[in-house]
Amino acid sequence: MTSGPDLPVTLSVAGSDAEEDPEVRAVSDGVLRQALRHSSGHSLAILFCSVTSVLVSLAEPAVLGHALDLLLSQSPGATPWTLACATLIVAEILLDSADALLVGTVNARSTAWLRTRTLDRLLRADPDRATASFAPGDLATRLTANATEAGTVPAASAGVLAALLPPLGALVALAVIDVWTAAAFLLGVPLLVLLLRTFARSSSMAVGRYQRVQAEIADRLAEVLGGAQTVVAAGTARRERRRVLADLPRRGTEGRAMWRVYGRAVAHSAVLMPLLVCLVLGVGGLRLAAGHLSVGDLVATSRYAALAAGAGAVAGVVGSLVKGRAAARRTVEPALLSPVAHGPSALPGRRTGDVGAARCRCRARWRPRPPRRHRHRARRDHGGRRGPLRFGQVRPRRGGGPTDRPRGGLRASGRRPA
């Protein structure tokens, strides 16, 4: 357990480099589509609940603004619009709760389906080829952590439309209320698109490097745990600990790089979005002062500007899809091993699958138990103590008589008596 176990780690890294193969990428995308079809009913329910919730949230600012104008003008028709606002708020809460429940269900179903499929293909493959291509720790990481991340892709794919509708619908609502407010928001859209594109590209590379280093550490740890008794017997626990944790600094570096990409995207969006909202509100205030907007319209404009600025939330959905696709490539790769080819021969006879034994006899031989001879009994010596007969020692009889020796046998010293 010194330098020999480094070979599976090299094989593990070589298997991870194959994830960039276009064939592996195409197969993983196909498997994700199959996982989406496996939970098609729940995915459609997620799509319905999320889209309906978004439509309700888009209708709230308009209804709230109109109800506020009626209340300010003391119109008798303000009560129905106020009740409509309350109804929309309650409906949005219920739809979001149902969406959260369905997302958890689809994630669990997809993860179980991916693990079962990969494990079934792996068990059909040649064991020698499987162990030569994937180290035990790397394979365990692929079937546990990577499969869990890949299982979130179907639910995230079903929620992509719901993530894109709020900014687009809010932009259309701003254009309906006042064209100048929509034009003010469009000034920052090119910067937002550039931000999302850079985030998607950088996060994909960072996540892939982090997962490869994590697989190497898991492989070494599983190998040491398998030979724990050998490590304890050889007294090499400290050396094995250093070998297992040798790549821990590199894992920390890759992890910090990954979170640095996320932090940079969040920081840029946190600066860009409030500036856009302030710009839209400034233009809306000028239009209100000019008499082109009412107070309710300004309130609706502020809410729609906040929804349009929520386009930064698309980065979270994109990040989830990127991590899920990278994990799916690692999860699906063991399933690409070719299965063991079986011969075309069939069982003779009725071919019912029953296995039996014909013209067989069972015979048992009874052997008597050998007698117990030369049993050493604990006897008292001259000092009154009891103890076993040690090698080379002859214990005297009681009263100091001749020694107790088996006739024709061997003495305790190993010599035959004269």
Tab-separated table of C-alpha atoms in Angstrom, residues 39-251:
chain	number	residue	atom	x	y	z
A	39	SER	CA	-41.045	11.810	-15.763
A	40	SER	CA	-43.016	13.477	-18.543
A	41	GLY	CA	-46.226	13.752	-16.522
A	42	HIS	CA	-44.558	15.402	-13.546
A	43	SER	CA	-42.487	17.602	-15.871
A	44	LEU	CA	-45.622	18.841	-17.614
A	45	ALA	CA	-47.123	19.567	-14.196
A	46	ILE	CA	-44.000	21.581	-13.310
A	47	LEU	CA	-44.299	23.474	-16.580
A	48	PHE	CA	-47.978	24.220	-15.952
A	49	CYS	CA	-47.536	25.352	-12.346
A	50	SER	CA	-44.463	27.460	-13.045
A	51	VAL	CA	-45.878	29.150	-16.150
A	52	THR	CA	-49.222	29.806	-14.437
A	53	SER	CA	-47.406	31.278	-11.441
A	54	VAL	CA	-45.420	33.558	-13.741
A	55	LEU	CA	-48.580	34.722	-15.530
A	56	VAL	CA	-50.202	35.456	-12.185
A	57	SER	CA	-47.146	37.440	-11.062
A	58	LEU	CA	-47.226	39.401	-14.328
A	59	ALA	CA	-50.903	40.242	-13.828
A	60	GLU	CA	-50.443	41.450	-10.246
A	61	PRO	CA	-48.765	44.837	-10.961
A	62	ALA	CA	-51.402	45.832	-13.523
A	63	VAL	CA	-54.282	44.860	-11.231
A	64	LEU	CA	-52.618	46.533	-8.244
A	65	GLY	CA	-52.006	49.755	-10.179
A	66	HIS	CA	-55.559	49.907	-11.433
A	67	ALA	CA	-56.937	49.208	-7.943
A	68	LEU	CA	-54.744	51.995	-6.529
A	69	ASP	CA	-56.067	54.490	-9.104
A	70	LEU	CA	-59.647	53.542	-8.220
A	71	LEU	CA	-58.944	53.907	-4.480
A	72	LEU	CA	-57.331	57.325	-4.970
A	73	SER	CA	-60.293	58.487	-7.012
A	74	GLN	CA	-62.716	56.981	-4.407
A	75	SER	CA	-64.486	54.976	-7.073
A	76	PRO	CA	-67.104	52.416	-5.922
A	77	GLY	CA	-65.543	49.746	-8.172
A	78	ALA	CA	-62.319	49.553	-6.155
A	79	THR	CA	-63.498	46.662	-3.934
A	80	PRO	CA	-63.629	43.979	-6.674
A	81	TRP	CA	-60.157	44.952	-7.891
A	82	THR	CA	-58.799	44.771	-4.350
A	83	LEU	CA	-60.264	41.276	-3.949
A	84	ALA	CA	-58.736	40.341	-7.285
A	85	CYS	CA	-55.315	41.399	-5.977
A	86	ALA	CA	-55.731	39.204	-2.887
A	87	THR	CA	-56.862	36.270	-5.039
A	88	LEU	CA	-53.831	36.581	-7.297
A	89	ILE	CA	-51.461	36.657	-4.318
A	90	VAL	CA	-52.993	33.520	-2.790
A	91	ALA	CA	-52.948	31.725	-6.147
A	92	GLU	CA	-49.269	32.550	-6.632
A	93	ILE	CA	-48.389	31.141	-3.192
A	94	LEU	CA	-50.272	27.891	-3.863
A	95	LEU	CA	-48.745	27.456	-7.324
A	96	ASP	CA	-45.218	28.039	-6.020
A	97	SER	CA	-45.773	25.431	-3.279
A	98	ALA	CA	-47.007	22.850	-5.795
A	99	ASP	CA	-44.073	23.648	-8.072
A	100	ALA	CA	-41.564	23.075	-5.254
A	101	LEU	CA	-43.152	19.704	-4.413
A	102	LEU	CA	-43.120	18.569	-8.037
A	103	VAL	CA	-39.503	19.644	-8.540
A	104	GLY	CA	-38.371	17.511	-5.587
A	105	THR	CA	-40.338	14.525	-6.898
A	106	VAL	CA	-38.905	14.788	-10.415
A	107	ASN	CA	-35.353	15.163	-9.068
A	108	ALA	CA	-35.714	11.980	-7.007
A	109	ARG	CA	-37.267	9.995	-9.884
A	110	SER	CA	-34.670	11.131	-12.412
A	111	THR	CA	-31.755	10.403	-10.075
A	112	ALA	CA	-33.038	6.893	-9.350
A	113	TRP	CA	-33.591	6.233	-13.074
A	114	LEU	CA	-30.093	7.406	-14.033
A	115	ARG	CA	-28.433	5.320	-11.322
A	116	THR	CA	-30.399	2.201	-12.207
A	117	ARG	CA	-29.674	2.566	-15.917
A	118	THR	CA	-25.942	3.148	-15.452
A	119	LEU	CA	-25.575	0.328	-12.926
A	120	ASP	CA	-27.474	-2.089	-15.175
A	121	ARG	CA	-25.208	-1.315	-18.165
A	122	LEU	CA	-22.135	-1.543	-15.955
A	123	LEU	CA	-23.085	-4.981	-14.638
A	124	ARG	CA	-23.602	-6.217	-18.204
A	125	ALA	CA	-20.067	-5.190	-19.198
A	126	ASP	CA	-16.848	-7.175	-18.848
A	127	PRO	CA	-15.676	-6.890	-15.200
A	128	ASP	CA	-11.995	-6.716	-16.153
A	129	ARG	CA	-12.615	-3.949	-18.643
A	130	ALA	CA	-14.804	-2.028	-16.208
A	131	THR	CA	-12.218	-2.138	-13.414
A	132	ALA	CA	-9.475	-1.162	-15.859
A	133	SER	CA	-11.433	1.842	-17.151
A	134	PHE	CA	-12.857	3.191	-13.890
A	135	ALA	CA	-11.346	3.117	-10.424
A	136	PRO	CA	-13.668	2.138	-7.529
A	137	GLY	CA	-13.690	5.586	-5.923
A	138	ASP	CA	-14.298	7.350	-9.216
A	139	LEU	CA	-17.141	4.962	-10.045
A	140	ALA	CA	-18.749	5.516	-6.642
A	141	THR	CA	-18.598	9.294	-7.164
A	142	ARG	CA	-20.216	8.967	-10.582
A	143	LEU	CA	-23.110	6.897	-9.219
A	144	THR	CA	-23.742	9.068	-6.146
A	145	ALA	CA	-22.869	12.762	-6.312
A	146	ASN	CA	-22.758	13.104	-10.119
A	147	ALA	CA	-26.010	11.185	-10.572
A	148	THR	CA	-27.713	13.465	-8.039
A	149	GLU	CA	-26.606	16.588	-9.923
A	150	ALA	CA	-27.595	15.073	-13.269
A	151	GLY	CA	-31.036	14.217	-11.885
A	152	THR	CA	-31.849	17.922	-11.511
A	153	VAL	CA	-31.652	18.559	-15.271
A	154	PRO	CA	-35.216	17.405	-16.235
A	155	ALA	CA	-36.877	19.630	-13.625
A	156	ALA	CA	-34.593	22.550	-14.501
A	157	SER	CA	-35.370	22.077	-18.195
A	158	ALA	CA	-39.083	22.163	-17.448
A	159	GLY	CA	-38.570	25.419	-15.524
A	160	VAL	CA	-36.519	27.220	-18.183
A	161	LEU	CA	-39.605	28.737	-19.784
A	162	ALA	CA	-40.810	29.964	-16.412
A	163	ALA	CA	-37.411	31.589	-15.841
A	164	LEU	CA	-37.497	33.394	-19.195
A	165	LEU	CA	-41.117	34.573	-19.064
A	166	PRO	CA	-40.863	37.133	-16.201
A	167	PRO	CA	-38.242	39.415	-17.816
A	168	LEU	CA	-39.772	39.121	-21.276
A	169	GLY	CA	-43.336	39.619	-20.049
A	170	ALA	CA	-42.301	42.521	-17.834
A	171	LEU	CA	-40.556	44.176	-20.784
A	172	VAL	CA	-43.703	43.840	-22.895
A	173	ALA	CA	-45.804	45.260	-20.036
A	174	LEU	CA	-43.451	48.248	-19.761
A	175	ALA	CA	-43.851	48.873	-23.476
A	176	VAL	CA	-47.655	48.716	-23.121
A	177	ILE	CA	-47.668	51.163	-20.188
A	178	ASP	CA	-45.138	53.553	-21.716
A	179	VAL	CA	-42.680	53.014	-24.571
A	180	TRP	CA	-39.995	55.252	-23.037
A	181	THR	CA	-39.726	53.155	-19.902
A	182	ALA	CA	-39.209	50.024	-22.009
A	183	ALA	CA	-36.569	51.824	-24.092
A	184	ALA	CA	-34.726	52.829	-20.913
A	185	PHE	CA	-34.593	49.202	-19.793
A	186	LEU	CA	-33.405	47.976	-23.209
A	187	LEU	CA	-30.225	50.020	-22.833
A	188	GLY	CA	-28.804	47.450	-20.431
A	189	VAL	CA	-29.967	44.271	-22.231
A	190	PRO	CA	-26.740	43.805	-24.321
A	191	LEU	CA	-24.666	43.902	-21.147
A	192	LEU	CA	-26.987	41.340	-19.553
A	193	VAL	CA	-26.694	38.945	-22.516
A	194	LEU	CA	-22.893	39.236	-22.459
A	195	LEU	CA	-22.902	38.504	-18.723
A	196	LEU	CA	-24.983	35.328	-19.125
A	197	ARG	CA	-22.858	34.066	-22.014
A	198	THR	CA	-19.594	34.539	-20.120
A	199	PHE	CA	-21.046	32.878	-17.029
A	200	ALA	CA	-22.222	29.785	-18.930
A	201	ARG	CA	-18.847	29.257	-20.610
A	202	SER	CA	-16.689	29.826	-17.524
A	203	SER	CA	-18.823	27.793	-15.134
A	204	SER	CA	-18.824	24.748	-17.425
A	205	MET	CA	-15.008	24.560	-17.447
A	206	ALA	CA	-14.691	25.215	-13.712
A	207	VAL	CA	-17.256	22.567	-12.761
A	208	GLY	CA	-15.586	19.935	-14.957
A	209	ARG	CA	-12.150	20.468	-13.393
A	210	TYR	CA	-13.587	20.394	-9.854
A	211	GLN	CA	-15.415	17.108	-10.462
A	212	ARG	CA	-12.288	15.424	-11.862
A	213	VAL	CA	-10.181	16.333	-8.818
A	214	GLN	CA	-12.961	15.206	-6.485
A	215	ALA	CA	-13.105	11.840	-8.265
A	216	GLU	CA	-9.350	11.324	-7.814
A	217	ILE	CA	-9.548	11.929	-4.053
A	218	ALA	CA	-12.571	9.636	-3.726
A	219	ASP	CA	-10.759	6.892	-5.631
A	220	ARG	CA	-7.719	6.968	-3.341
A	221	LEU	CA	-9.892	7.053	-0.231
A	222	ALA	CA	-11.919	4.026	-1.354
A	223	GLU	CA	-8.719	2.132	-2.109
A	224	VAL	CA	-7.236	2.818	1.322
A	225	LEU	CA	-10.475	1.856	3.075
A	226	GLY	CA	-10.446	-1.436	1.188
A	227	GLY	CA	-6.979	-2.226	2.530
A	228	ALA	CA	-7.385	-0.703	5.969
A	229	GLN	CA	-6.113	-3.796	7.784
A	230	THR	CA	-2.972	-3.856	5.663
A	231	VAL	CA	-2.367	-0.185	6.389
A	232	VAL	CA	-2.725	-0.749	10.134
A	233	ALA	CA	-0.469	-3.804	10.077
A	234	ALA	CA	2.218	-1.993	8.082
A	235	GLY	CA	1.987	1.143	10.200
A	236	THR	CA	1.658	3.415	7.131
A	237	ALA	CA	-1.475	5.310	8.183
A	238	ARG	CA	0.193	8.720	8.070
A	239	ARG	CA	1.735	8.083	4.685
A	240	GLU	CA	-1.588	6.875	3.255
A	241	ARG	CA	-3.341	9.904	4.721
A	242	ARG	CA	-0.882	12.198	3.006
A	243	ARG	CA	-1.315	10.300	-0.262
A	244	VAL	CA	-5.113	10.465	-0.139
A	245	LEU	CA	-5.147	14.188	0.690
A	246	ALA	CA	-2.349	15.120	-1.724
A	247	ASP	CA	-4.796	16.714	-4.193
A	248	LEU	CA	-6.813	18.502	-1.523
A	249	PRO	CA	-5.103	21.883	-2.161
A	250	ARG	CA	-5.829	21.519	-5.884
A	251	ARG	CA	-9.446	20.711	-5.063
